[in-house]
């Protein structure tokens, strides 16, 4: 990353789930057109999450801001034309409809986003961030273990243990039980 003060971070809008395609296109074009002195870096803010679906753990990249990428550049007409020519790209994010030139991000916003990306990279190295598809109050059915076939309500999510505390009705009485995330499925 350049330390040149004439570079600023800008937000570029693109079709959701096309962020990587736009980034790869821009990187190829920057190299082919020799624009490395104008565009320093392209960043897709992502986090690594562990999803538990149908009882299986899957690791995947999840965008913080679907449909947006960040570009560290010296904005000018040539850079704007390159961004506009990228397939699946909608152009620079502008503050208002009448704005012709996009507004760069404030340094504190950039620091917060990059800090979040760095924090997530550290968490991913330690095993990842778990994306738990349940929250308090969700209705679930226990599909495995001693409480199989019981319906209940999520009372508490225990992300550090990858467990849920679920209230199930045993002999007509609400009883909290701890179950693994892969032992339940949503009933909604």
PDB file of C-alpha atoms in Angstrom:
ATOM      1  CA  UNK A   1       0.000   0.000   0.000  1.00  0.00           C
ATOM      2  CA  UNK A   2       1.316   3.410  -0.935  1.00  0.00           C
ATOM      3  CA  UNK A   3       1.981   5.968   1.765  1.00  0.00           C
ATOM      4  CA  UNK A   4       1.524   8.824  -0.738  1.00  0.00           C
ATOM      5  CA  UNK A   5      -0.969  11.333   0.672  1.00  0.00           C
ATOM      6  CA  UNK A   6      -2.525  12.026  -2.734  1.00  0.00           C
ATOM      7  CA  UNK A   7      -4.166   8.593  -2.640  1.00  0.00           C
ATOM      8  CA  UNK A   8      -7.608   8.297  -1.051  1.00  0.00           C
ATOM      9  CA  UNK A   9      -9.976   5.397  -0.423  1.00  0.00           C
ATOM     10  CA  UNK A  10     -13.192   5.421  -2.457  1.00  0.00           C
ATOM     11  CA  UNK A  11     -16.201   3.124  -2.447  1.00  0.00           C
ATOM     12  CA  UNK A  12     -17.133   1.454  -5.734  1.00  0.00           C
ATOM     13  CA  UNK A  13     -20.560  -0.124  -6.199  1.00  0.00           C
ATOM     14  CA  UNK A  14     -20.977  -3.381  -8.087  1.00  0.00           C
ATOM     15  CA  UNK A  15     -23.488  -6.170  -8.408  1.00  0.00           C
ATOM     16  CA  UNK A  16     -23.728  -8.192  -5.228  1.00  0.00           C
ATOM     17  CA  UNK A  17     -21.611 -11.382  -5.377  1.00  0.00           C
ATOM     18  CA  UNK A  18     -19.631  -9.944  -8.325  1.00  0.00           C
ATOM     19  CA  UNK A  19     -17.076  -8.175  -6.125  1.00  0.00           C
ATOM     20  CA  UNK A  20     -14.265 -10.640  -6.815  1.00  0.00           C
ATOM     21  CA  UNK A  21     -14.971 -10.589 -10.573  1.00  0.00           C
ATOM     22  CA  UNK A  22     -14.811  -6.766 -10.611  1.00  0.00           C
ATOM     23  CA  UNK A  23     -11.598  -6.743  -8.564  1.00  0.00           C
ATOM     24  CA  UNK A  24      -9.895  -9.255 -10.890  1.00  0.00           C
ATOM     25  CA  UNK A  25     -10.963  -7.307 -13.996  1.00  0.00           C
ATOM     26  CA  UNK A  26      -9.666  -4.043 -12.547  1.00  0.00           C
ATOM     27  CA  UNK A  27      -6.348  -5.590 -11.499  1.00  0.00           C
ATOM     28  CA  UNK A  28      -5.811  -6.969 -15.034  1.00  0.00           C
ATOM     29  CA  UNK A  29      -6.699  -3.632 -16.624  1.00  0.00           C
ATOM     30  CA  UNK A  30      -4.488  -1.654 -14.225  1.00  0.00           C
ATOM     31  CA  UNK A  31      -1.535  -3.835 -15.198  1.00  0.00           C
ATOM     32  CA  UNK A  32      -2.307  -3.769 -18.948  1.00  0.00           C
ATOM     33  CA  UNK A  33      -2.836   0.003 -19.019  1.00  0.00           C
ATOM     34  CA  UNK A  34       0.069   0.763 -16.680  1.00  0.00           C
ATOM     35  CA  UNK A  35      -2.098   2.544 -14.092  1.00  0.00           C
ATOM     36  CA  UNK A  36      -0.260   1.272 -11.014  1.00  0.00           C
ATOM     37  CA  UNK A  37       0.768   4.876 -10.257  1.00  0.00           C
ATOM     38  CA  UNK A  38      -2.940   5.878 -10.037  1.00  0.00           C
ATOM     39  CA  UNK A  39      -4.586   2.862  -8.395  1.00  0.00           C
ATOM     40  CA  UNK A  40      -2.693   1.454  -5.448  1.00  0.00           C
ATOM     41  CA  UNK A  41      -4.995  -1.207  -3.997  1.00  0.00           C
ATOM     42  CA  UNK A  42      -8.427  -2.794  -4.365  1.00  0.00           C
ATOM     43  CA  UNK A  43      -9.979  -4.281  -1.231  1.00  0.00           C
ATOM     44  CA  UNK A  44     -13.034  -6.472  -0.712  1.00  0.00           C
ATOM     45  CA  UNK A  45     -13.708  -6.320   3.039  1.00  0.00           C
ATOM     46  CA  UNK A  46     -14.444  -9.926   4.018  1.00  0.00           C
ATOM     47  CA  UNK A  47     -14.479 -12.152   7.062  1.00  0.00           C
ATOM     48  CA  UNK A  48     -14.008 -15.892   7.381  1.00  0.00           C
ATOM     49  CA  UNK A  49     -17.006 -17.497   9.046  1.00  0.00           C
ATOM     50  CA  UNK A  50     -17.842 -21.046  10.028  1.00  0.00           C
ATOM     51  CA  UNK A  51     -21.421 -21.860   9.121  1.00  0.00           C
ATOM     52  CA  UNK A  52     -23.231 -24.817  10.554  1.00  0.00           C
ATOM     53  CA  UNK A  53     -25.937 -26.021   8.193  1.00  0.00           C
ATOM     54  CA  UNK A  54     -27.621 -29.411   8.292  1.00  0.00           C
ATOM     55  CA  UNK A  55     -25.231 -30.451  11.032  1.00  0.00           C
ATOM     56  CA  UNK A  56     -22.079 -29.799   8.975  1.00  0.00           C
ATOM     57  CA  UNK A  57     -19.428 -27.122   9.521  1.00  0.00           C
ATOM     58  CA  UNK A  58     -18.423 -25.120   6.452  1.00  0.00           C
ATOM     59  CA  UNK A  59     -15.846 -22.352   6.275  1.00  0.00           C
ATOM     60  CA  UNK A  60     -16.593 -19.545   3.854  1.00  0.00           C
ATOM     61  CA  UNK A  61     -15.713 -15.953   3.075  1.00  0.00           C
ATOM     62  CA  UNK A  62     -18.474 -13.466   3.810  1.00  0.00           C
ATOM     63  CA  UNK A  63     -18.466  -9.855   2.602  1.00  0.00           C
ATOM     64  CA  UNK A  64     -18.896  -7.109   5.191  1.00  0.00           C
ATOM     65  CA  UNK A  65     -20.472  -4.891   2.532  1.00  0.00           C
ATOM     66  CA  UNK A  66     -22.061  -6.959  -0.258  1.00  0.00           C
ATOM     67  CA  UNK A  67     -22.082  -5.008  -3.518  1.00  0.00           C
ATOM     68  CA  UNK A  68     -19.188  -2.720  -2.566  1.00  0.00           C
ATOM     69  CA  UNK A  69     -15.408  -2.736  -2.939  1.00  0.00           C
ATOM     70  CA  UNK A  70     -12.855  -0.182  -1.776  1.00  0.00           C
ATOM     71  CA  UNK A  71     -10.303   1.372  -4.127  1.00  0.00           C
ATOM     72  CA  UNK A  72      -7.195   3.247  -2.967  1.00  0.00           C
ATOM     73  CA  UNK A  73      -6.564   5.644  -5.818  1.00  0.00           C
ATOM     74  CA  UNK A  74      -5.735   9.103  -7.109  1.00  0.00           C
ATOM     75  CA  UNK A  75      -9.130   9.920  -8.556  1.00  0.00           C
ATOM     76  CA  UNK A  76      -9.200  11.416 -12.050  1.00  0.00           C
ATOM     77  CA  UNK A  77     -11.173  10.980 -15.278  1.00  0.00           C
ATOM     78  CA  UNK A  78      -8.991   8.066 -16.469  1.00  0.00           C
ATOM     79  CA  UNK A  79      -9.595   6.161 -13.218  1.00  0.00           C
ATOM     80  CA  UNK A  80     -13.316   6.949 -13.394  1.00  0.00           C
ATOM     81  CA  UNK A  81     -13.490   5.621 -16.985  1.00  0.00           C
ATOM     82  CA  UNK A  82     -11.705   2.411 -15.976  1.00  0.00           C
ATOM     83  CA  UNK A  83     -14.137   1.833 -13.100  1.00  0.00           C
ATOM     84  CA  UNK A  84     -17.145   2.595 -15.354  1.00  0.00           C
ATOM     85  CA  UNK A  85     -15.906   0.123 -17.986  1.00  0.00           C
ATOM     86  CA  UNK A  86     -15.675  -2.818 -15.576  1.00  0.00           C
ATOM     87  CA  UNK A  87     -18.386  -5.441 -16.131  1.00  0.00           C
ATOM     88  CA  UNK A  88     -20.879  -5.736 -13.239  1.00  0.00           C
ATOM     89  CA  UNK A  89     -19.647  -2.408 -11.865  1.00  0.00           C
ATOM     90  CA  UNK A  90     -21.988   0.527 -11.189  1.00  0.00           C
ATOM     91  CA  UNK A  91     -19.274   3.127 -10.565  1.00  0.00           C
ATOM     92  CA  UNK A  92     -18.048   5.199  -7.660  1.00  0.00           C
ATOM     93  CA  UNK A  93     -20.394   5.825  -4.749  1.00  0.00           C
ATOM     94  CA  UNK A  94     -21.250   9.516  -4.624  1.00  0.00           C
ATOM     95  CA  UNK A  95     -22.622  11.448  -1.665  1.00  0.00           C
ATOM     96  CA  UNK A  96     -25.568  13.006  -3.525  1.00  0.00           C
ATOM     97  CA  UNK A  97     -27.308  12.740  -6.867  1.00  0.00           C
ATOM     98  CA  UNK A  98     -25.795  16.007  -8.095  1.00  0.00           C
ATOM     99  CA  UNK A  99     -22.243  15.060  -7.100  1.00  0.00           C
ATOM    100  CA  UNK A 100     -20.000  14.584 -10.111  1.00  0.00           C
ATOM    101  CA  UNK A 101     -16.865  13.653  -8.206  1.00  0.00           C
ATOM    102  CA  UNK A 102     -17.094  10.934  -5.543  1.00  0.00           C
ATOM    103  CA  UNK A 103     -16.246  11.768  -1.953  1.00  0.00           C
ATOM    104  CA  UNK A 104     -13.328   9.800  -0.482  1.00  0.00           C
ATOM    105  CA  UNK A 105     -13.814   7.906   2.764  1.00  0.00           C
ATOM    106  CA  UNK A 106     -12.694   9.625   5.951  1.00  0.00           C
ATOM    107  CA  UNK A 107      -9.535   8.165   7.479  1.00  0.00           C
ATOM    108  CA  UNK A 108     -11.378   6.996  10.618  1.00  0.00           C
ATOM    109  CA  UNK A 109     -13.818   5.030   8.406  1.00  0.00           C
ATOM    110  CA  UNK A 110     -10.923   3.420   6.542  1.00  0.00           C
ATOM    111  CA  UNK A 111      -9.164   2.602   9.828  1.00  0.00           C
ATOM    112  CA  UNK A 112     -12.357   0.998  11.203  1.00  0.00           C
ATOM    113  CA  UNK A 113     -12.898  -1.144   8.073  1.00  0.00           C
ATOM    114  CA  UNK A 114      -9.273  -2.220   7.746  1.00  0.00           C
ATOM    115  CA  UNK A 115      -9.121  -2.860  11.510  1.00  0.00           C
ATOM    116  CA  UNK A 116     -12.161  -5.106  11.229  1.00  0.00           C
ATOM    117  CA  UNK A 117     -10.558  -7.015   8.331  1.00  0.00           C
ATOM    118  CA  UNK A 118      -7.336  -7.453  10.333  1.00  0.00           C
ATOM    119  CA  UNK A 119      -9.202  -8.533  13.489  1.00  0.00           C
ATOM    120  CA  UNK A 120     -11.085 -11.088  11.419  1.00  0.00           C
ATOM    121  CA  UNK A 121      -7.895 -12.428   9.849  1.00  0.00           C
ATOM    122  CA  UNK A 122      -6.503 -13.005  13.341  1.00  0.00           C
ATOM    123  CA  UNK A 123      -9.734 -14.729  14.408  1.00  0.00           C
ATOM    124  CA  UNK A 124      -9.677 -16.890  11.273  1.00  0.00           C
ATOM    125  CA  UNK A 125      -6.135 -18.031  12.076  1.00  0.00           C
ATOM    126  CA  UNK A 126      -7.411 -19.116  15.494  1.00  0.00           C
ATOM    127  CA  UNK A 127     -10.271 -21.135  14.037  1.00  0.00           C
ATOM    128  CA  UNK A 128     -12.657 -18.662  12.473  1.00  0.00           C
ATOM    129  CA  UNK A 129     -15.712 -16.691  13.402  1.00  0.00           C
ATOM    130  CA  UNK A 130     -18.801 -18.851  13.799  1.00  0.00           C
ATOM    131  CA  UNK A 131     -21.961 -17.754  12.017  1.00  0.00           C
ATOM    132  CA  UNK A 132     -24.752 -19.149  14.178  1.00  0.00           C
ATOM    133  CA  UNK A 133     -28.041 -19.199  12.275  1.00  0.00           C
ATOM    134  CA  UNK A 134     -30.154 -19.111  15.454  1.00  0.00           C
ATOM    135  CA  UNK A 135     -31.057 -16.353  17.902  1.00  0.00           C
ATOM    136  CA  UNK A 136     -33.004 -16.128  21.139  1.00  0.00           C
ATOM    137  CA  UNK A 137     -36.692 -16.871  20.625  1.00  0.00           C
ATOM    138  CA  UNK A 138     -36.252 -19.035  17.488  1.00  0.00           C
ATOM    139  CA  UNK A 139     -38.347 -22.184  17.317  1.00  0.00           C
ATOM    140  CA  UNK A 140     -36.256 -25.310  16.760  1.00  0.00           C
ATOM    141  CA  UNK A 141     -36.664 -29.075  16.631  1.00  0.00           C
ATOM    142  CA  UNK A 142     -34.058 -31.300  18.240  1.00  0.00           C
ATOM    143  CA  UNK A 143     -32.993 -33.852  15.588  1.00  0.00           C
ATOM    144  CA  UNK A 144     -30.311 -35.777  17.461  1.00  0.00           C
ATOM    145  CA  UNK A 145     -29.369 -36.838  20.975  1.00  0.00           C
ATOM    146  CA  UNK A 146     -31.460 -37.741  24.028  1.00  0.00           C
ATOM    147  CA  UNK A 147     -34.048 -35.022  23.289  1.00  0.00           C
ATOM    148  CA  UNK A 148     -34.585 -36.067  19.666  1.00  0.00           C
ATOM    149  CA  UNK A 149     -38.027 -35.083  18.286  1.00  0.00           C
ATOM    150  CA  UNK A 150     -38.570 -32.450  20.995  1.00  0.00           C
ATOM    151  CA  UNK A 151     -39.593 -28.962  19.873  1.00  0.00           C
ATOM    152  CA  UNK A 152     -38.336 -25.972  21.770  1.00  0.00           C
ATOM    153  CA  UNK A 153     -37.445 -22.312  21.869  1.00  0.00           C
ATOM    154  CA  UNK A 154     -33.868 -21.010  21.857  1.00  0.00           C
ATOM    155  CA  UNK A 155     -33.313 -19.461  25.281  1.00  0.00           C
ATOM    156  CA  UNK A 156     -29.621 -18.625  24.845  1.00  0.00           C
ATOM    157  CA  UNK A 157     -26.932 -18.877  22.170  1.00  0.00           C
ATOM    158  CA  UNK A 158     -23.532 -20.064  23.434  1.00  0.00           C
ATOM    159  CA  UNK A 159     -21.160 -19.231  20.526  1.00  0.00           C
ATOM    160  CA  UNK A 160     -17.939 -20.090  22.395  1.00  0.00           C
ATOM    161  CA  UNK A 161     -19.227 -23.648  22.990  1.00  0.00           C
ATOM    162  CA  UNK A 162     -21.098 -23.956  19.639  1.00  0.00           C
ATOM    163  CA  UNK A 163     -24.204 -24.827  21.652  1.00  0.00           C
ATOM    164  CA  UNK A 164     -27.715 -23.581  22.259  1.00  0.00           C
ATOM    165  CA  UNK A 165     -29.728 -23.584  25.455  1.00  0.00           C
ATOM    166  CA  UNK A 166     -33.211 -24.639  24.350  1.00  0.00           C
ATOM    167  CA  UNK A 167     -36.401 -24.716  26.423  1.00  0.00           C
ATOM    168  CA  UNK A 168     -38.211 -27.981  25.742  1.00  0.00           C
ATOM    169  CA  UNK A 169     -41.385 -29.284  27.348  1.00  0.00           C
ATOM    170  CA  UNK A 170     -40.683 -32.410  29.393  1.00  0.00           C
ATOM    171  CA  UNK A 171     -43.697 -33.850  31.231  1.00  0.00           C
ATOM    172  CA  UNK A 172     -45.552 -30.582  30.650  1.00  0.00           C
ATOM    173  CA  UNK A 173     -42.796 -28.477  32.176  1.00  0.00           C
ATOM    174  CA  UNK A 174     -40.392 -26.112  30.339  1.00  0.00           C
ATOM    175  CA  UNK A 175     -36.884 -27.395  30.901  1.00  0.00           C
ATOM    176  CA  UNK A 176     -33.644 -25.839  29.586  1.00  0.00           C
ATOM    177  CA  UNK A 177     -31.328 -28.273  27.798  1.00  0.00           C
ATOM    178  CA  UNK A 178     -27.972 -27.645  26.121  1.00  0.00           C
ATOM    179  CA  UNK A 179     -27.626 -29.006  22.610  1.00  0.00           C
ATOM    180  CA  UNK A 180     -24.951 -28.738  19.931  1.00  0.00           C
ATOM    181  CA  UNK A 181     -25.725 -26.562  16.933  1.00  0.00           C
ATOM    182  CA  UNK A 182     -25.784 -29.621  14.705  1.00  0.00           C
ATOM    183  CA  UNK A 183     -28.427 -31.289  16.911  1.00  0.00           C
ATOM    184  CA  UNK A 184     -31.201 -28.845  15.974  1.00  0.00           C
ATOM    185  CA  UNK A 185     -32.953 -27.532  12.908  1.00  0.00           C
ATOM    186  CA  UNK A 186     -35.192 -24.531  12.483  1.00  0.00           C
ATOM    187  CA  UNK A 187     -38.936 -25.176  12.400  1.00  0.00           C
ATOM    188  CA  UNK A 188     -39.743 -21.917  10.593  1.00  0.00           C
TER     189      UNK A 188
END
